CSV table of C-alpha atoms and ligand atoms in Angstrom, one decimal:
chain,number,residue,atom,x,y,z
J,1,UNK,CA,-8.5,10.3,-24.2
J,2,UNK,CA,-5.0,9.9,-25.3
J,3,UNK,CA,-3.5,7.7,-22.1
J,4,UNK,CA,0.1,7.8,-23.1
J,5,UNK,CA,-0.1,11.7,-23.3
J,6,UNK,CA,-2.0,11.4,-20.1
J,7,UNK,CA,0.7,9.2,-18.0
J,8,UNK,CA,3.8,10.9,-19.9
J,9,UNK,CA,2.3,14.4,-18.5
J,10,UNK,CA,1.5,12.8,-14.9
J,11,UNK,CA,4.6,11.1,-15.0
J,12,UNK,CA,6.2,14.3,-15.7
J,13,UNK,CA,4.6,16.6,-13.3
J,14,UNK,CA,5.7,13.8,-10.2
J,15,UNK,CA,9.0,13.9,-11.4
J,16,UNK,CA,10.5,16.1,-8.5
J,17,UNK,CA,8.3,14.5,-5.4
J,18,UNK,CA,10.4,13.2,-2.8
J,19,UNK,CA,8.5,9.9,-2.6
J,20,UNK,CA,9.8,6.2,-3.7
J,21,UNK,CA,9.6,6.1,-7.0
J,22,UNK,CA,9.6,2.1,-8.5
J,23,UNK,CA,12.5,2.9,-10.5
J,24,UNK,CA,14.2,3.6,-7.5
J,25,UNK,CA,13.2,0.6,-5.4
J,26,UNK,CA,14.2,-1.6,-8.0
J,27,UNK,CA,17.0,0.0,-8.3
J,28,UNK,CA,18.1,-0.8,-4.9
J,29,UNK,CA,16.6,-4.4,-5.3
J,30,UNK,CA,19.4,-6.4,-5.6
J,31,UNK,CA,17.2,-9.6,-7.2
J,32,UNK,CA,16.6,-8.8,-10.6
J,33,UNK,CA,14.0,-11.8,-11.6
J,34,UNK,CA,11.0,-11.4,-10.7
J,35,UNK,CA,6.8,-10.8,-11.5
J,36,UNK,CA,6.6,-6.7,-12.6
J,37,UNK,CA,5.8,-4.8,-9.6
J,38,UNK,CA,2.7,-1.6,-9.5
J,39,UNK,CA,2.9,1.7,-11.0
J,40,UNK,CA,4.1,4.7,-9.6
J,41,UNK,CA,0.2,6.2,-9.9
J,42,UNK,CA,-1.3,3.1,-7.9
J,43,UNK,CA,0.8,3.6,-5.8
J,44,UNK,CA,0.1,7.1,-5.2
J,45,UNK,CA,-3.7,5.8,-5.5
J,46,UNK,CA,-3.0,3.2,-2.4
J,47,UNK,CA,-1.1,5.7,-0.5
J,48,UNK,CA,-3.6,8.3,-0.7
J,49,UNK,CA,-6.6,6.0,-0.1
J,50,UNK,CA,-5.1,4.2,3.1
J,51,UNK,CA,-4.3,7.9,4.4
J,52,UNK,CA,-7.7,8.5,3.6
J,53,UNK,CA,-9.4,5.4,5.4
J,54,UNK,CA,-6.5,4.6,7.6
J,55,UNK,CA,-7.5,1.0,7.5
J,56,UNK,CA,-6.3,-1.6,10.9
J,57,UNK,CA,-5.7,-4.6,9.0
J,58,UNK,CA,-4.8,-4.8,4.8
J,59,UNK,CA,-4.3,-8.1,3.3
J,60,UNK,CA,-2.3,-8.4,0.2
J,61,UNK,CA,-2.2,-10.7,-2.3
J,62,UNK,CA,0.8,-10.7,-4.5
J,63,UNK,CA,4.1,-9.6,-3.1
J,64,UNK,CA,6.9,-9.9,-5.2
J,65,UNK,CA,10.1,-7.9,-4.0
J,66,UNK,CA,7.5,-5.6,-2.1
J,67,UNK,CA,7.1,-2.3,-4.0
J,68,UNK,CA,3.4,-2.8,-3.2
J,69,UNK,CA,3.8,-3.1,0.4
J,70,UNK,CA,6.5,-0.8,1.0
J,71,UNK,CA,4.4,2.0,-0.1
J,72,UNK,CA,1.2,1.1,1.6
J,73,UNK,CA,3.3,0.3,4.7
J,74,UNK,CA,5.1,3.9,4.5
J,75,UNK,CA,1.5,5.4,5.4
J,76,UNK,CA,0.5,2.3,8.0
J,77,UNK,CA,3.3,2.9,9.9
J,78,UNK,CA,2.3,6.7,10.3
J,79,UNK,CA,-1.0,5.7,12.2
J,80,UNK,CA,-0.3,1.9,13.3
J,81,UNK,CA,-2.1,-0.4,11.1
J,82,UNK,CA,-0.6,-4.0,10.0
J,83,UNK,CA,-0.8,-5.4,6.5
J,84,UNK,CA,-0.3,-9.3,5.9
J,85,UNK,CA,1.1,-9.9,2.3
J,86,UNK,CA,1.6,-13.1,0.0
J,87,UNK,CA,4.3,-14.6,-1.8
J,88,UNK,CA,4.7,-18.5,-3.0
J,89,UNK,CA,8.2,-17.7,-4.1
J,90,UNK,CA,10.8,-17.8,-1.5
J,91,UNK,CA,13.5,-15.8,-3.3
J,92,UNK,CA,11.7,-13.3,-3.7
J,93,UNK,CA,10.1,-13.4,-0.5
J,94,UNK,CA,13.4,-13.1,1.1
J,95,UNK,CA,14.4,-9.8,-1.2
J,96,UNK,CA,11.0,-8.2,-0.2
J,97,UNK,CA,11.8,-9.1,3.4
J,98,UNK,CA,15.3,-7.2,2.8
J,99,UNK,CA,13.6,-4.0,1.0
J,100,UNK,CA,10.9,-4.2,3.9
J,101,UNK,CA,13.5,-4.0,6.5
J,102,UNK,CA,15.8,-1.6,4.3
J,103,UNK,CA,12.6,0.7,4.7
J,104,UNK,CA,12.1,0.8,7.6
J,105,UNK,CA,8.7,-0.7,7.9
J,106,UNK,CA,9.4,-4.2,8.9
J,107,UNK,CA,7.7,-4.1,12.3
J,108,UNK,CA,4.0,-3.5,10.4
J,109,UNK,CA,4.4,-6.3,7.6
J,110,UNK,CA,3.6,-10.3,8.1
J,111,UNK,CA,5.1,-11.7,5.5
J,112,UNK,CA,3.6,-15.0,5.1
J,113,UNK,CA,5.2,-17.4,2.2
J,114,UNK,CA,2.9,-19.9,0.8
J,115,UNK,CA,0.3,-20.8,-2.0
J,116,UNK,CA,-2.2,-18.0,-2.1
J,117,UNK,CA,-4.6,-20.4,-3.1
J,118,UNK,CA,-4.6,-22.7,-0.4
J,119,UNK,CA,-4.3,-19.7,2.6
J,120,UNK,CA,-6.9,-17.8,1.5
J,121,UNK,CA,-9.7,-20.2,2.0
J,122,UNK,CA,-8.4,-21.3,5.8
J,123,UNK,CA,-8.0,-17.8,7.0
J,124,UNK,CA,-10.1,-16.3,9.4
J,125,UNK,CA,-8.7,-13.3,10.0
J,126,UNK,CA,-11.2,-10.1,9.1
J,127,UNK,CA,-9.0,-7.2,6.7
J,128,UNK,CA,-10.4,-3.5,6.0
J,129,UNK,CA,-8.5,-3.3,3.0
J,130,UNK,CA,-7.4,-6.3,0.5
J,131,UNK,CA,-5.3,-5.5,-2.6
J,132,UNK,CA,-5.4,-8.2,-5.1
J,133,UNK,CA,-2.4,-8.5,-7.4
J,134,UNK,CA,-1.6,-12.2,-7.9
J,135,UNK,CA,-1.4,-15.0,-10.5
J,136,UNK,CA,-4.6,-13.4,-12.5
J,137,UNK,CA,-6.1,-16.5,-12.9
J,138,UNK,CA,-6.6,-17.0,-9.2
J,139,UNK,CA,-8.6,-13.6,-9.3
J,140,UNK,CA,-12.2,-15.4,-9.7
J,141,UNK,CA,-11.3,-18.3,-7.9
J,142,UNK,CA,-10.6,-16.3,-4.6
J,143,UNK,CA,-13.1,-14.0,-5.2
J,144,UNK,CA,-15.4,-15.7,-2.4
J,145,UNK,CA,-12.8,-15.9,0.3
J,146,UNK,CA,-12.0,-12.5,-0.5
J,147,UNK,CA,-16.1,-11.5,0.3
J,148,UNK,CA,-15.9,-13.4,3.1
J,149,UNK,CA,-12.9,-12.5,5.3
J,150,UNK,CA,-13.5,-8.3,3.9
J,151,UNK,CA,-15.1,-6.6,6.6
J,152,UNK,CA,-18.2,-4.6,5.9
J,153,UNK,CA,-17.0,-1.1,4.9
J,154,UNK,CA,-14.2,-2.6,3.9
J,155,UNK,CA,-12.2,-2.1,0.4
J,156,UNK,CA,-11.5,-4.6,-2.2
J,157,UNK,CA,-8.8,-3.2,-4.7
J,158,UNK,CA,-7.4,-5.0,-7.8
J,159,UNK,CA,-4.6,-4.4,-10.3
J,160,UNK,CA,-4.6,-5.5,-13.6
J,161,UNK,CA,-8.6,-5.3,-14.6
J,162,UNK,CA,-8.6,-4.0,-17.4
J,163,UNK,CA,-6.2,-6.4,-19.3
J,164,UNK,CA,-9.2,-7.1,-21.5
J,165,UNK,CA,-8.4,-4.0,-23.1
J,166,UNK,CA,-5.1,-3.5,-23.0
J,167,UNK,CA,-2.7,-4.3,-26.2
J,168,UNK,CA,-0.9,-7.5,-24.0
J,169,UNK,CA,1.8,-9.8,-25.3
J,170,UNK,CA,0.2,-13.1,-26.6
J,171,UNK,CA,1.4,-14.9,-24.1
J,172,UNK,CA,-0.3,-13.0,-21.4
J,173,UNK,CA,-3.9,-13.8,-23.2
J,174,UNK,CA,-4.6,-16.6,-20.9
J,175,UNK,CA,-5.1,-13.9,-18.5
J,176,UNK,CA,-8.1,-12.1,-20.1
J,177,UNK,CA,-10.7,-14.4,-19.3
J,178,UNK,CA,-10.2,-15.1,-15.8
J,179,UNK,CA,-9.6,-11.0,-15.4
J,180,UNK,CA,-13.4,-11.2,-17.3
J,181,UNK,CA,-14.7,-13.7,-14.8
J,182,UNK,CA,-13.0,-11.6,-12.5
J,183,UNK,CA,-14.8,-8.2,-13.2
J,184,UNK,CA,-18.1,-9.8,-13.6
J,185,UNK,CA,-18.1,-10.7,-10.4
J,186,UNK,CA,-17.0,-7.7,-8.6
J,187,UNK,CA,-19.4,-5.7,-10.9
J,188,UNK,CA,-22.5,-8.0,-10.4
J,189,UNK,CA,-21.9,-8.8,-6.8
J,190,UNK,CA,-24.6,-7.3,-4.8
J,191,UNK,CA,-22.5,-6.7,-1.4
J,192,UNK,CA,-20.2,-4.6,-3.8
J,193,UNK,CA,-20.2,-0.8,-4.8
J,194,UNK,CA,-17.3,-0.8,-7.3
J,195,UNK,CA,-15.9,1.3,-10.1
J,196,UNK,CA,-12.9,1.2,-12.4
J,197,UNK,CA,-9.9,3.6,-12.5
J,198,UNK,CA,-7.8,3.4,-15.5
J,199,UNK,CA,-4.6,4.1,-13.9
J,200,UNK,CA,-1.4,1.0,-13.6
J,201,UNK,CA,-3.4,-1.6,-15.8
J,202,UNK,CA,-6.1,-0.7,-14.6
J,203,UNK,CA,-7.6,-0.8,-11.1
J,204,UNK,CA,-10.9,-2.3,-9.7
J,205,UNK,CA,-12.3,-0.3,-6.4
J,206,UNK,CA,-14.9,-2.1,-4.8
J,207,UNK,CA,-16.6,-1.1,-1.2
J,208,UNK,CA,-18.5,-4.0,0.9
J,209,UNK,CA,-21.7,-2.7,1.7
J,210,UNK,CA,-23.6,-2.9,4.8
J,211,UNK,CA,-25.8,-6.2,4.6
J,212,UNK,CA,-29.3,-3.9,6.2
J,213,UNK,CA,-28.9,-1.9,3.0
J,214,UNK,CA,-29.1,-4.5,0.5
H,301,SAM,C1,2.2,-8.9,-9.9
H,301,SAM,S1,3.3,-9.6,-8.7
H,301,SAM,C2,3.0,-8.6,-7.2
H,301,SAM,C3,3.6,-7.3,-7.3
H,301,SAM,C4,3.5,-6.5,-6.0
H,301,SAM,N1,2.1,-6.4,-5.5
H,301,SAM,C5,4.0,-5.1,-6.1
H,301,SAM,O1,3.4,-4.3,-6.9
H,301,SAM,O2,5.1,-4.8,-5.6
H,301,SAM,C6,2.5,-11.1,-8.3
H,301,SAM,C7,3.2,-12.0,-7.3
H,301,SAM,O3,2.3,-13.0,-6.9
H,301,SAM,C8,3.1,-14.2,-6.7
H,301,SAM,N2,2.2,-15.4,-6.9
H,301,SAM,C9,1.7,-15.9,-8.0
H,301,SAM,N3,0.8,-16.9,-7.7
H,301,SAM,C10,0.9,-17.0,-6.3
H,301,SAM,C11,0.2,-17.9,-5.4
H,301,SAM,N4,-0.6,-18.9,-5.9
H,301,SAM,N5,0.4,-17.7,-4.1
H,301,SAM,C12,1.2,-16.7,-3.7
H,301,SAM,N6,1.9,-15.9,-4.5
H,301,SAM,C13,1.7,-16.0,-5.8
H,301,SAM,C14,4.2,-14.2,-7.8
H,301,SAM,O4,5.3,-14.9,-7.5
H,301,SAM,C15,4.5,-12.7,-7.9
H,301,SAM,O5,5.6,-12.3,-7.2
């Protein structure tokens, strides 16, 4: 399959839908530095699959100016749900807090700014949904926590798996292997169903199954 033809035609075919596109948000985003934000199709994919499962509680990892959460948080708001999200930098922390509350959706976002690295393994807190889409080479490394505060039935979604494969810029190699690391462990982890979906670049889809059934 050819996927340039593939996402010029779907890119195409969207091109009169109504929704946020991430031109547009960023666009309107008045910081212009910072870490690339999803595409358009994941988050389509995200929007769809938290209509779908309507999930309380979603934990993201990765905020940047918010594109991410914005989206998710358009559909969360429809049914109540909450959604905690991640961000170490505080500039653009505070121009995702601005695009959250020129949305609309600030009331259904905690935006807590800090190292990833060191929340993750003190939190508690049980999620139904986390979206990875940090620093890649924290990927393996909070791969555990990530197990461990996912509820069972819950959904593990990451962007960015299939950088192995992709034609990157040099100086994003040092990402391969810990994306590697990364999918070895989702895919040999026997509390996950997962499968890949070769949309953005490239998402992981894992389910937590229920422990009696393993
Ligand atoms: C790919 S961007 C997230 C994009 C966002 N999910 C979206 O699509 O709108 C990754 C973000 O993670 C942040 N980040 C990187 N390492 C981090 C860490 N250790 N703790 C918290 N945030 C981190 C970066 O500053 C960056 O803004």
């Amino acid at each position: 399959m050819d996927f340039n033809k593939i996402n010029l035609y779907i890119n195409d075919i969207y091109k009169k839908s109504t929704e946020l596109t991430k031109r547009e948000f960023i666009n309107k985003t008045q910081l212009k530095d910072f870490v690339p934000v999803i595409d358009d199709d994941v988050a389509r994919f995200l929007k769809l699959i938290i209509k779908i499962t309507k999930p309380e509680n979603i934990l993201e990892i990765g905020t940047s100016i918010g594109y991410s959460t914005t989206s998710m948080a358009q559909i969360v708001k429809e049914y109540g749900g909450k959604i905690t999200t991640i961000e170490y930098d505080e500039k653009v922390a505070a121009q995702a807090k601005l695009n959250f509350i020129s949305a609309g959706v600030e009331d259904f976002i905690e935006l807590k700014i800090g190292n990833a690295e060191k929340i993750i393994p003190d939190m508690e807190e049980k999620f139904d949904l986390i979206f990875q889409d940090v620093d890649k080479r924290l990927y393996p490394l909070l791969f555990d926590d990530c197990l461990r505060i996912l509820k069972t039935g819950g959904l593990l979604i990451a962007e960015d798996t299939l950088f192995p494969v992709l034609d990157l810029d040099e100086r994003w190699h040092c990402l391969i292997e810990p994306i590697e690391q990364f999918n070895e462990l989702v895919v040999n982890c026997l509390k996950l169903d997962s499968t890949f979906l070769p949309i953005g670049d490239g998402l992981i889809v894992a389910v937590k199954k229920d422990g009696r059934r393993l």
